[in-house]
Coordinates of C-alpha atoms and ligand atoms in Angstrom, one line a residue:
M872 CA -12.4 -26.4 14.8
S873 CA -13.7 -29.7 16.0
H874 CA -14.8 -31.2 12.8
P875 CA -12.7 -34.8 12.3
L876 CA -13.1 -34.6 9.1
L877 CA -13.8 -31.5 6.5
R878 CA -16.2 -32.6 3.4
H879 CA -16.9 -31.5 0.0
Y880 CA -20.2 -30.2 -0.6
I881 CA -21.8 -31.4 -3.8
A882 CA -25.6 -31.4 -5.4
G883 CA -26.6 -30.1 -2.0
S884 CA -24.6 -32.7 0.6
F885 CA -21.4 -33.0 1.9
V886 CA -19.5 -35.7 0.9
A887 CA -16.5 -37.8 1.4
S888 CA -13.5 -38.9 -0.5
S889 CA -10.9 -41.5 0.3
R890 CA -7.6 -39.4 0.3
T891 CA -7.8 -36.3 3.2
F892 CA -4.8 -34.5 3.8
D893 CA -4.0 -32.8 7.7
N894 CA -5.5 -29.4 8.4
V895 CA -2.5 -28.5 11.1
S896 CA -2.6 -25.7 13.4
P897 CA 0.0 -22.8 12.4
V898 CA -0.2 -22.0 16.4
D899 CA 1.5 -25.0 17.4
G900 CA 1.8 -27.5 14.9
R901 CA -1.3 -29.7 16.4
V902 CA -3.6 -31.9 13.7
L903 CA -6.3 -29.9 13.9
G904 CA -8.6 -32.4 11.4
Q905 CA -8.9 -33.9 8.2
V906 CA -9.8 -32.8 5.0
C907 CA -11.2 -34.8 2.0
E908 CA -9.3 -34.1 -1.4
A909 CA -11.3 -34.1 -4.6
G910 CA -9.9 -35.7 -7.7
A911 CA -10.6 -35.5 -10.9
E912 CA -14.0 -37.5 -10.0
E913 CA -15.2 -34.9 -7.0
V914 CA -14.3 -32.0 -9.0
D915 CA -16.6 -33.3 -12.2
A916 CA -19.7 -33.8 -9.7
A917 CA -19.3 -30.8 -8.7
V918 CA -19.6 -29.0 -12.1
T919 CA -22.1 -31.8 -13.3
A920 CA -24.1 -30.4 -10.6
A921 CA -23.3 -26.6 -11.2
V922 CA -24.1 -27.4 -15.0
E923 CA -27.5 -28.9 -14.2
A924 CA -28.5 -26.6 -11.6
Q925 CA -28.1 -23.9 -14.3
S926 CA -30.8 -25.3 -16.4
G927 CA -33.2 -25.7 -13.5
P928 CA -35.3 -23.3 -11.2
W929 CA -32.8 -21.0 -10.5
G930 CA -32.4 -20.0 -13.9
G931 CA -35.8 -19.0 -13.5
W932 CA -34.9 -16.8 -10.5
C933 CA -34.8 -13.1 -10.6
A934 CA -32.6 -10.5 -9.1
A935 CA -34.2 -9.8 -6.4
Q936 CA -35.0 -13.0 -5.3
R937 CA -31.5 -13.5 -5.8
A938 CA -30.5 -10.6 -3.8
D939 CA -33.7 -11.8 -0.8
L940 CA -31.2 -15.0 -0.7
L941 CA -28.0 -13.4 -0.6
E942 CA -29.7 -11.3 2.3
R943 CA -30.5 -15.1 4.2
I944 CA -26.6 -16.0 4.2
A945 CA -25.7 -13.0 5.3
D946 CA -28.5 -13.1 8.5
A947 CA -27.3 -17.2 9.1
I948 CA -23.4 -16.0 9.0
E949 CA -24.1 -13.3 11.5
R950 CA -26.2 -16.2 13.6
R951 CA -22.6 -18.7 13.5
F952 CA -20.7 -15.4 13.8
E953 CA -18.8 -17.2 16.9
D954 CA -18.5 -20.1 14.8
F955 CA -17.0 -18.6 11.4
V956 CA -14.4 -16.6 14.2
A957 CA -13.2 -19.7 15.7
A958 CA -12.8 -21.2 12.1
E959 CA -10.7 -18.7 10.9
V960 CA -8.5 -18.5 14.2
A961 CA -8.0 -21.8 14.0
D962 CA -6.7 -22.4 10.4
T963 CA -4.7 -19.2 10.8
G964 CA -3.7 -18.6 13.6
R965 CA -5.0 -14.5 13.5
P966 CA -5.7 -12.6 16.9
V967 CA -9.5 -13.2 17.6
Q968 CA -10.6 -9.7 17.2
Q969 CA -9.1 -9.4 14.0
A970 CA -11.2 -12.1 12.3
R971 CA -14.2 -10.7 14.2
S972 CA -13.8 -7.1 13.1
L973 CA -12.2 -7.4 9.8
D974 CA -13.2 -11.8 8.7
V975 CA -16.5 -12.8 9.9
A976 CA -17.5 -8.7 9.4
R977 CA -16.3 -8.3 5.5
G978 CA -17.9 -12.0 4.6
V979 CA -21.5 -11.0 6.4
H980 CA -20.8 -7.5 4.4
N981 CA -19.5 -8.7 0.8
F982 CA -23.0 -10.5 0.8
R983 CA -25.3 -7.4 1.9
T984 CA -23.4 -5.4 -0.7
F985 CA -24.4 -7.6 -3.6
A986 CA -27.8 -7.8 -2.4
G987 CA -28.0 -4.1 -2.6
L988 CA -26.0 -3.9 -5.6
I989 CA -27.9 -6.3 -8.2
R990 CA -31.4 -5.4 -6.6
Q991 CA -30.8 -1.3 -8.0
S992 CA -28.7 -2.9 -11.3
G993 CA -30.4 -2.2 -14.5
G994 CA -29.5 -2.4 -18.5
E995 CA -29.2 0.4 -21.3
Y996 CA -32.0 1.0 -23.2
Y997 CA -32.0 3.0 -26.6
E998 CA -34.0 4.2 -29.2
M999 CA -33.3 4.6 -32.8
R1000 CA -35.5 5.1 -36.4
A1001 CA -35.0 2.4 -39.2
G1002 CA -34.4 3.3 -42.7
D1003 CA -37.7 1.8 -44.3
G1004 CA -39.4 4.7 -41.1
S1005 CA -40.4 1.6 -38.1
D1006 CA -38.9 2.0 -34.6
V1007 CA -36.1 0.1 -33.6
F1008 CA -35.8 -0.5 -28.9
S1009 CA -32.4 -2.3 -28.6
Y1010 CA -31.7 -2.8 -24.9
T1011 CA -29.4 -5.2 -22.6
V1012 CA -30.0 -8.2 -21.0
R1013 CA -27.6 -9.6 -17.5
K1014 CA -27.4 -13.2 -17.6
P1015 CA -25.0 -15.5 -16.1
H1016 CA -22.3 -17.4 -17.1
G1017 CA -23.2 -20.7 -16.7
V1018 CA -20.8 -22.5 -13.8
V1019 CA -17.6 -20.1 -12.4
A1020 CA -14.8 -21.5 -10.5
I1021 CA -14.0 -19.5 -7.5
I1022 CA -10.6 -20.5 -6.5
S1023 CA -9.3 -18.7 -3.3
P1024 CA -5.9 -18.8 -1.0
W1025 CA -5.6 -18.9 3.0
N1026 CA -4.6 -14.7 3.9
L1027 CA -8.3 -13.7 4.6
P1028 CA -10.1 -17.2 3.7
L1029 CA -13.7 -15.6 3.6
L1030 CA -13.4 -12.3 3.2
L1031 CA -11.7 -13.2 -0.1
L1032 CA -14.2 -16.2 -0.6
T1033 CA -17.8 -14.7 -0.2
W1034 CA -16.3 -10.9 -2.1
K1035 CA -16.5 -13.4 -5.1
V1036 CA -19.1 -16.0 -3.9
A1037 CA -21.7 -13.2 -3.3
P1038 CA -21.6 -11.5 -6.6
A1039 CA -20.9 -14.7 -9.0
L1040 CA -24.8 -16.2 -7.0
A1041 CA -26.2 -12.2 -7.3
C1042 CA -25.7 -12.5 -11.0
G1043 CA -27.0 -16.0 -11.0
N1044 CA -24.1 -18.2 -11.8
C1045 CA -23.2 -21.6 -9.9
V1046 CA -20.7 -21.3 -8.4
V1047 CA -17.3 -24.7 -7.4
V1048 CA -15.2 -23.1 -5.0
K1049 CA -11.7 -24.6 -3.8
P1050 CA -10.3 -23.2 -0.8
S1051 CA -7.0 -23.0 -0.3
E1052 CA -5.5 -26.6 1.0
D1053 CA -4.1 -24.4 4.0
T1054 CA -7.9 -23.1 5.1
P1055 CA -10.6 -25.1 4.6
S1056 CA -13.0 -24.9 7.6
S1057 CA -14.6 -21.2 7.1
A1058 CA -15.5 -22.4 3.4
T1059 CA -16.9 -25.8 4.3
L1060 CA -18.9 -23.6 7.3
L1061 CA -20.0 -21.5 4.6
A1062 CA -21.5 -24.8 2.7
E1063 CA -23.7 -25.5 5.7
V1064 CA -24.8 -22.1 5.7
M1065 CA -25.8 -22.2 1.7
H1066 CA -27.5 -25.8 3.3
E1067 CA -29.1 -23.4 6.2
V1068 CA -30.6 -21.0 4.3
G1069 CA -32.0 -23.7 1.3
V1070 CA -29.3 -22.0 -2.1
P1071 CA -30.5 -24.9 -4.4
A1072 CA -28.7 -28.4 -4.6
G1073 CA -25.5 -27.8 -7.5
V1074 CA -25.8 -24.0 -7.1
F1075 CA -23.1 -23.5 -4.5
N1076 CA -20.2 -26.8 -4.6
L1077 CA -17.4 -26.5 -2.8
V1078 CA -13.9 -29.0 -3.5
H1079 CA -11.2 -29.2 -1.2
G1080 CA -7.6 -29.9 -2.4
F1081 CA -4.5 -28.4 -3.4
G1082 CA -3.6 -26.9 -6.6
P1083 CA -1.2 -28.6 -9.3
A1084 CA -2.4 -32.3 -10.3
S1085 CA -4.8 -32.3 -7.3
A1086 CA -8.4 -30.0 -7.6
G1087 CA -7.6 -26.5 -8.3
E1088 CA -6.2 -28.0 -11.5
F1089 CA -8.8 -30.6 -12.2
L1090 CA -11.3 -27.5 -11.7
T1091 CA -9.8 -24.8 -13.5
R1092 CA -9.0 -27.3 -16.7
H1093 CA -12.9 -28.9 -16.8
P1094 CA -14.3 -27.7 -20.0
D1095 CA -17.8 -27.3 -18.6
V1096 CA -16.5 -24.4 -16.4
D1097 CA -17.3 -20.8 -18.4
A1098 CA -15.2 -18.5 -15.9
I1099 CA -12.3 -18.5 -13.7
T1100 CA -11.8 -16.7 -10.6
F1101 CA -8.8 -16.5 -8.6
T1102 CA -7.1 -14.7 -6.0
G1103 CA -3.6 -15.8 -5.5
E1104 CA 0.3 -15.6 -6.5
S1105 CA 1.2 -14.4 -9.9
R1106 CA 3.0 -17.8 -11.2
T1107 CA -0.7 -19.3 -10.1
G1108 CA -2.5 -17.0 -12.0
S1109 CA 0.0 -17.0 -14.9
T1110 CA -0.7 -21.2 -15.1
I1111 CA -4.8 -20.5 -14.7
M1112 CA -4.7 -18.0 -17.5
K1113 CA -2.8 -21.0 -20.0
A1114 CA -5.6 -23.5 -18.6
A1115 CA -8.8 -21.2 -19.6
A1116 CA -7.3 -20.3 -22.6
E1117 CA -8.5 -23.8 -23.3
G1118 CA -12.4 -22.8 -24.5
V1119 CA -11.4 -19.1 -24.4
R1120 CA -12.8 -18.9 -20.5
E1121 CA -13.2 -15.1 -19.3
V1122 CA -10.6 -14.7 -16.5
S1123 CA -10.8 -12.4 -13.4
F1124 CA -7.1 -11.9 -11.6
E1125 CA -6.4 -10.7 -7.9
L1126 CA -2.4 -11.4 -7.8
G1127 CA 0.3 -10.5 -6.0
G1128 CA 2.3 -7.1 -4.8
K1129 CA 4.9 -5.3 -3.7
N1130 CA 3.7 -2.2 -2.4
A1131 CA 5.2 0.7 -1.7
A1132 CA 4.3 3.4 0.7
V1133 CA 5.5 7.1 0.6
V1134 CA 5.7 9.2 3.6
F1135 CA 6.4 13.2 2.5
A1136 CA 8.1 15.4 5.4
D1137 CA 4.9 17.1 5.5
C1138 CA 2.9 14.8 6.8
D1139 CA 1.1 14.4 9.7
F1140 CA 4.6 12.6 11.2
D1141 CA 2.3 10.4 14.1
A1142 CA -0.4 9.1 12.0
A1143 CA 1.5 8.2 8.9
V1144 CA 4.1 6.0 11.5
A1145 CA 0.5 4.2 12.8
G1146 CA -0.3 3.9 9.3
V1147 CA 2.7 2.1 8.4
L1148 CA 2.6 0.0 11.0
R1149 CA -0.6 -0.9 9.9
S1150 CA 0.6 -1.5 6.3
S1151 CA 3.4 -3.5 6.9
F1152 CA 2.4 -5.5 9.7
T1153 CA -1.5 -5.9 9.9
N1154 CA -2.1 -10.5 9.7
A1155 CA 2.0 -10.4 10.0
G1156 CA 2.6 -9.0 6.8
Q1157 CA 0.2 -11.5 4.5
V1158 CA -2.0 -8.7 2.8
C1159 CA -1.7 -8.4 -0.8
L1160 CA -2.3 -4.7 -0.5
C1161 CA 0.5 -4.7 2.9
S1162 CA 4.0 -2.6 2.3
E1163 CA 6.9 -4.0 1.3
R1164 CA 8.6 -1.5 0.3
V1165 CA 8.8 2.2 2.5
Y1166 CA 10.3 5.8 1.3
V1167 CA 10.7 8.2 3.4
E1168 CA 11.6 12.1 2.4
R1169 CA 15.2 12.4 4.0
P1170 CA 14.3 15.4 6.4
I1171 CA 12.3 12.9 8.5
Y1172 CA 14.1 9.6 7.1
D1173 CA 15.8 9.2 10.6
R1174 CA 13.1 9.7 12.9
F1175 CA 10.8 7.5 10.9
V1176 CA 13.2 4.8 11.1
A1177 CA 13.4 5.0 14.9
A1178 CA 9.4 5.6 15.4
L1179 CA 8.8 2.8 12.9
K1180 CA 11.2 0.1 14.6
A1181 CA 10.0 1.4 17.9
G1182 CA 6.3 0.8 17.1
A1183 CA 7.3 -2.9 15.2
E1184 CA 9.0 -3.7 18.9
R1185 CA 5.7 -2.9 21.2
L1186 CA 3.5 -5.0 18.7
K1187 CA 2.8 -8.2 21.3
I1188 CA 3.0 -11.5 18.9
G1189 CA 1.1 -14.2 20.5
Y1190 CA -1.4 -16.6 21.0
P1191 CA -5.0 -15.6 19.2
H1192 CA -7.2 -15.3 22.3
E1193 CA -4.2 -13.0 24.5
D1194 CA -5.0 -9.5 24.9
G1195 CA -3.6 -7.2 23.2
V1196 CA -2.4 -9.7 20.7
A1197 CA -1.3 -7.7 17.9
M1198 CA 0.4 -10.6 15.2
G1199 CA -0.5 -13.9 15.6
S1200 CA 1.6 -16.7 13.0
L1201 CA 2.0 -17.2 9.6
I1202 CA -0.1 -19.4 8.3
S1203 CA 2.6 -22.5 7.9
R1204 CA 5.9 -23.8 8.8
K1205 CA 6.7 -23.7 5.0
H1206 CA 5.6 -20.1 4.2
R1207 CA 7.3 -19.5 7.3
D1208 CA 10.8 -20.9 6.0
K1209 CA 9.9 -19.1 2.2
V1210 CA 10.2 -15.9 5.1
L1211 CA 12.5 -16.8 6.6
G1212 CA 14.5 -17.4 3.3
Y1213 CA 14.0 -13.8 2.7
F1214 CA 15.4 -12.3 5.7
E1215 CA 18.7 -14.5 5.0
L1216 CA 18.9 -13.4 1.4
A1217 CA 18.7 -9.2 2.8
R1218 CA 21.3 -10.4 4.8
A1219 CA 23.3 -11.8 2.0
E1220 CA 22.2 -8.4 -0.5
G1221 CA 23.6 -6.3 2.3
A1222 CA 20.5 -5.1 3.9
T1223 CA 20.8 -3.3 7.9
L1224 CA 18.7 -4.9 10.0
V1225 CA 16.5 -2.3 12.1
T1226 CA 15.0 -4.6 14.6
G1227 CA 13.7 -8.2 14.0
G1228 CA 15.0 -10.8 11.5
G1229 CA 14.0 -14.3 13.4
V1230 CA 12.0 -16.3 14.8
P1231 CA 10.2 -15.1 18.9
V1232 CA 11.3 -17.7 21.3
F1233 CA 8.1 -18.6 23.7
G1234 CA 9.1 -21.5 25.9
D1235 CA 5.9 -23.5 25.1
A1236 CA 4.0 -25.1 22.6
R1237 CA 4.1 -22.2 20.2
D1238 CA 8.2 -22.9 19.3
D1239 CA 6.4 -25.4 17.2
G1240 CA 4.3 -22.8 15.7
A1241 CA 5.0 -20.7 12.4
F1242 CA 5.5 -17.3 14.0
V1243 CA 8.4 -15.0 13.0
Q1244 CA 9.3 -11.3 14.5
P1245 CA 8.0 -7.9 13.0
T1246 CA 11.2 -7.1 10.7
I1247 CA 12.8 -3.5 9.4
W1248 CA 15.3 -3.1 6.9
T1249 CA 17.4 -0.6 5.2
G1250 CA 20.2 0.0 3.1
L1251 CA 19.3 -2.8 0.7
G1252 CA 19.7 -1.2 -3.5
D1253 CA 16.8 -0.4 -5.5
D1254 CA 17.6 -3.9 -7.5
A1255 CA 18.2 -6.0 -4.5
R1256 CA 16.0 -9.3 -5.2
C1257 CA 14.0 -8.3 -1.5
M1258 CA 12.9 -4.9 -3.3
R1259 CA 11.3 -7.1 -6.2
E1260 CA 10.2 -9.8 -4.8
E1261 CA 6.9 -10.3 -2.7
V1262 CA 7.9 -11.9 0.8
F1263 CA 4.4 -11.7 2.3
G1264 CA 5.6 -11.4 5.5
P1265 CA 5.9 -9.2 8.4
V1266 CA 8.5 -7.2 7.1
C1267 CA 8.9 -4.4 5.1
H1268 CA 12.6 -1.8 3.7
I1269 CA 13.0 1.5 4.1
A1270 CA 14.4 3.9 2.4
P1271 CA 15.3 7.8 2.0
F1272 CA 14.4 10.0 -1.0
D1273 CA 14.8 13.5 -2.1
S1274 CA 12.2 14.2 -4.5
D1275 CA 8.4 13.8 -6.2
E1276 CA 10.0 12.6 -9.8
E1277 CA 12.6 10.9 -7.6
V1278 CA 10.0 8.3 -5.8
L1279 CA 7.6 8.4 -8.4
R1280 CA 10.2 6.9 -10.9
R1281 CA 10.6 4.2 -8.0
V1282 CA 7.5 3.4 -6.8
N1283 CA 6.8 2.6 -10.4
D1284 CA 10.3 0.8 -11.0
C1285 CA 8.2 -2.3 -10.0
A1286 CA 6.8 -5.7 -11.9
Y1287 CA 3.9 -5.7 -9.3
G1288 CA 1.0 -2.9 -9.5
L1289 CA -1.5 -3.1 -7.2
A1290 CA -1.6 -0.5 -4.4
A1291 CA 0.4 2.2 -2.7
A1292 CA -0.6 4.7 -0.1
L1293 CA 0.9 8.5 0.0
W1294 CA 1.0 10.4 3.6
T1295 CA 0.9 13.9 2.8
R1296 CA -0.3 17.2 3.7
D1297 CA -0.3 18.6 0.5
L1298 CA -2.9 16.9 -1.3
A1299 CA -2.1 18.6 -4.9
R1300 CA 0.8 16.7 -5.0
A1301 CA -1.3 13.4 -4.0
H1302 CA -3.6 14.2 -6.6
R1303 CA -0.8 14.6 -8.9
I1304 CA 0.8 11.2 -8.2
S1305 CA -1.7 9.5 -7.3
R1306 CA -2.3 9.9 -11.4
R1307 CA 1.1 8.6 -12.1
I1308 CA 1.5 5.8 -9.5
R1309 CA 1.2 2.4 -12.2
V1310 CA -0.8 0.4 -9.4
G1311 CA -4.8 -0.5 -9.2
M1312 CA -4.8 1.7 -5.5
V1313 CA -3.5 4.2 -3.9
W1314 CA -4.6 5.5 -0.7
V1315 CA -3.8 8.9 0.6
N1316 CA -3.4 9.4 4.8
T1317 CA -4.9 5.9 4.9
W1318 CA -4.7 2.5 4.0
F1319 CA -7.3 -0.5 3.4
L1320 CA -9.9 1.4 3.9
R1321 CA -12.2 0.4 0.8
D1322 CA -15.5 1.4 -0.2
L1323 CA -16.9 -2.1 -1.8
R1324 CA -18.3 -0.5 -4.7
T1325 CA -15.4 1.2 -6.2
P1326 CA -13.3 -1.1 -8.8
F1327 CA -10.5 -3.8 -7.0
G1328 CA -7.7 -4.8 -8.9
G1329 CA -3.8 -4.8 -9.9
A1330 CA -1.8 -3.9 -12.8
R1331 CA 0.8 -6.4 -14.8
L1332 CA 2.5 -9.3 -12.3
S1333 CA -0.7 -7.9 -10.1
G1334 CA -3.9 -9.0 -11.4
L1335 CA -5.9 -9.3 -14.8
G1336 CA -9.6 -7.1 -15.0
R1337 CA -11.4 -5.3 -11.6
E1338 CA -13.6 -6.8 -9.0
G1339 CA -15.8 -4.3 -6.7
G1340 CA -19.5 -3.0 -7.2
R1341 CA -20.3 -2.8 -10.4
H1342 CA -16.7 -4.2 -12.4
S1343 CA -18.3 -7.6 -10.3
L1344 CA -21.4 -7.7 -11.9
D1345 CA -19.8 -7.1 -15.1
F1346 CA -17.3 -9.1 -14.6
Y1347 CA -19.7 -12.2 -13.3
S1348 CA -22.5 -11.9 -15.9
E1349 CA -22.6 -11.5 -20.1
T1350 CA -24.9 -9.0 -21.7
T1351 CA -27.3 -9.6 -24.2
T1352 CA -28.1 -7.0 -26.4
V1353 CA -31.8 -7.5 -27.5
C1354 CA -32.6 -5.4 -30.7
V1355 CA -36.5 -4.8 -31.5
N1356 CA -38.2 -3.9 -35.1
A1357 CA -41.4 -2.4 -33.7
Ligands
NAD639 P1 -1.3 -19.6 -4.4 O1 -1.5 -18.8 -6.0 O2 -0.5 -20.1 -3.7 O3 -2.2 -20.0 -4.2 C1 -3.9 -19.5 -4.3 C2 -5.4 -20.8 -4.2 O4 -5.0 -21.0 -5.7 C3 -5.1 -22.1 -3.7 O5 -6.2 -22.5 -3.2 C4 -4.3 -23.0 -4.3 O6 -4.6 -24.3 -4.0 C5 -4.7 -23.0 -5.4 N1 -3.9 -23.1 -6.8 C6 -2.3 -23.1 -6.5 N2 -1.8 -24.0 -7.8 C7 -2.7 -24.1 -8.3 C8 -2.7 -24.2 -9.4 N3 -1.9 -24.7 -10.9 N4 -4.0 -24.3 -10.5 C9 -5.6 -24.0 -9.6 N5 -5.7 -23.4 -8.3 C10 -4.2 -23.8 -7.9 O7 -1.2 -17.9 -3.5 P2 -1.8 -18.3 -1.4 O8 0.0 -18.3 -1.3 O9 -2.8 -18.9 -1.4 O10 -2.1 -16.3 -1.6 C11 -0.6 -15.6 -1.2 C12 -1.1 -14.9 -2.7 O11 -2.2 -14.1 -2.8 C13 -0.3 -14.0 -2.0 O12 1.3 -13.2 -4.1 C14 -0.9 -12.6 -2.2 O13 -0.7 -11.4 -2.6 C15 -2.4 -13.0 -3.1 N6 -3.4 -12.3 -3.2 C16 -3.8 -11.4 -3.9 C17 -5.2 -10.2 -3.4 C18 -5.6 -9.5 -4.3 O14 -6.4 -9.1 -4.3 N7 -4.5 -9.2 -5.4 C19 -5.5 -11.5 -2.2 C20 -4.5 -12.2 -1.5 C21 -3.5 -12.4 -2.1

C-alpha cells in the first residue's frame, strides 16, 4: 500500500488523530505506513455521527433504495478490484491469487447477496376476528437497530468485514466499523468506496485502533451503540459480551474453532487428501474453519498420513506474487511466535513430527517476515493442549479411529463447536453423523463451500447466533408488530 497515513472515516470525512501506529508487512517486516489510532474522542465522534445519520434522511430510505446503494458499492469495489487485492496482499502476505479469487471477490458478492435478499424480504401478516366482531389485521415491520458496532479480525479482512457491513446497511442501520489493527488497509479503501458512491455522511464510519483500552473497547462500551457484531477470538468475545451486557445490547459472535476432519476408509482417497490439505493449510491455516484435528479410519491411516505429508511438502511457500505460491506468511511475527510456541508445546506433549515444525529459511528479506512451515503431527492424546486449543496456523494432527461412535465422541469432546468435514462415499452414514456433531456447519466431501443464504455460526466457544441469508437480516433488524382493529 502506498498510503503514508491511514485515517479514520467519520461523518463523511477522513480524519487523522494524533496517535498512530505502524502498519508492518508480514512478508519482510517493512513498515508500510502509519495508521491513526482512535481514542475515546474519535470513537464518540463516530458513534454520534451514526446516531445523527440514523435520524436524518437515511432513516426514510426504503429497502429498494438501500439495495440499489449496495449494488453501487459492489460495482465500485469491482472498479477498484486490483487496489483491494493490493491492500489485502500488503497487509496479510497472502498469495495474490487468493486475494483475487476469495477475499475481494467475496467482498463484492456479500454486497450483491444482501442487496438481493433485502429486496425480497417481506414480513408476516395475520387476520383474526375480535370478540366484538371487528376484523383485526396484524403485520410485521422490519426496522434497523440504529447504530451497529462491527469489529472484525485480520484473517480474511475484507470478506469478514463486508459480511457484516452489507446486511447491516441493507437493514437500514448506521455502522461504526473497527477492523483489526493488523489489517487496516482494505477497510480504509472500503471507506473510500462508500464516499465515492455517496453513502450519506455518518451511515458508514470507520475507526482504526487496537482492542483493550483502545478503539475496540471504547466502541463496545459506548452507550449509544445498539448492537455489536464481532468476529475474532472466543476470549475477546467473552470480554465484549460483558461490555454488551451494560444496556442489554444484542450481540452476534463468530469465534474460534478447533475443527475436525473425519476421513472414512470408504472415501474417495485422493479427493479426501486434497480436501484435508486445503482445509488444514488454506491461508496458512488462519481460517476459523480450518481442520486442526484430522481423524482417519485405521485401514487407510498410514497411507493417508504419507499422502498428506507429501502434499504438505509440495506446498510452495513464498512471496505473494510468485508463480504457483500456495502459502504466504502468517499475519505477524507476534502470531508466528504464538504458533511456534504450540510447536514447542507439541514436542513437550509427545507429538511425533511428520513434517514441518519450524520456520523456512529463504536467505533473503523474507527471513524478517512471519513464515512458518506447513506442519503435521501424530501421536498426541485427545487431552493434549495442542488437541484442545486453537493454534490458528498451518498445522494439523492426524489420529486413527476404529468406529463411528468412537470418532463421534472424540470429535464432540471439544470446547469449540464451529465446523467439521466428513469424507465418505456412504451418504447415509454422513447424514447420521452430521445430525450428531455439535457444530454449526458440517461439510460432506467438501470444505468451505457456502451458499450465503444458509445460516453460519458456531456452538459453545465458537459463537453465539447465526448470520447468513435471512438470519443476518434477523440479527441486523428489530421486528415491530402492528395490530390494527379495523
Ligand atoms: P481478536 O479477538 O484478537 O481480535 C479481533 C478484533 O477484536 C480486532 O479488531 C481486535 O482489535 C478487536 N479486539 C480485541 N480485543 C478487544 C476488546 N477487548 N474489545 C473490543 N475489541 C477488541 O481475534 P484475531 O486474532 O484478530 O482473529 C483470529 C480469531 O478469529 C481466531 O480465533 C479465529 O478462529 C476467529 N475467527 C472466527 C471466525 C468465525 O466466523 N467464527 C472467522 C474468522 C476468524
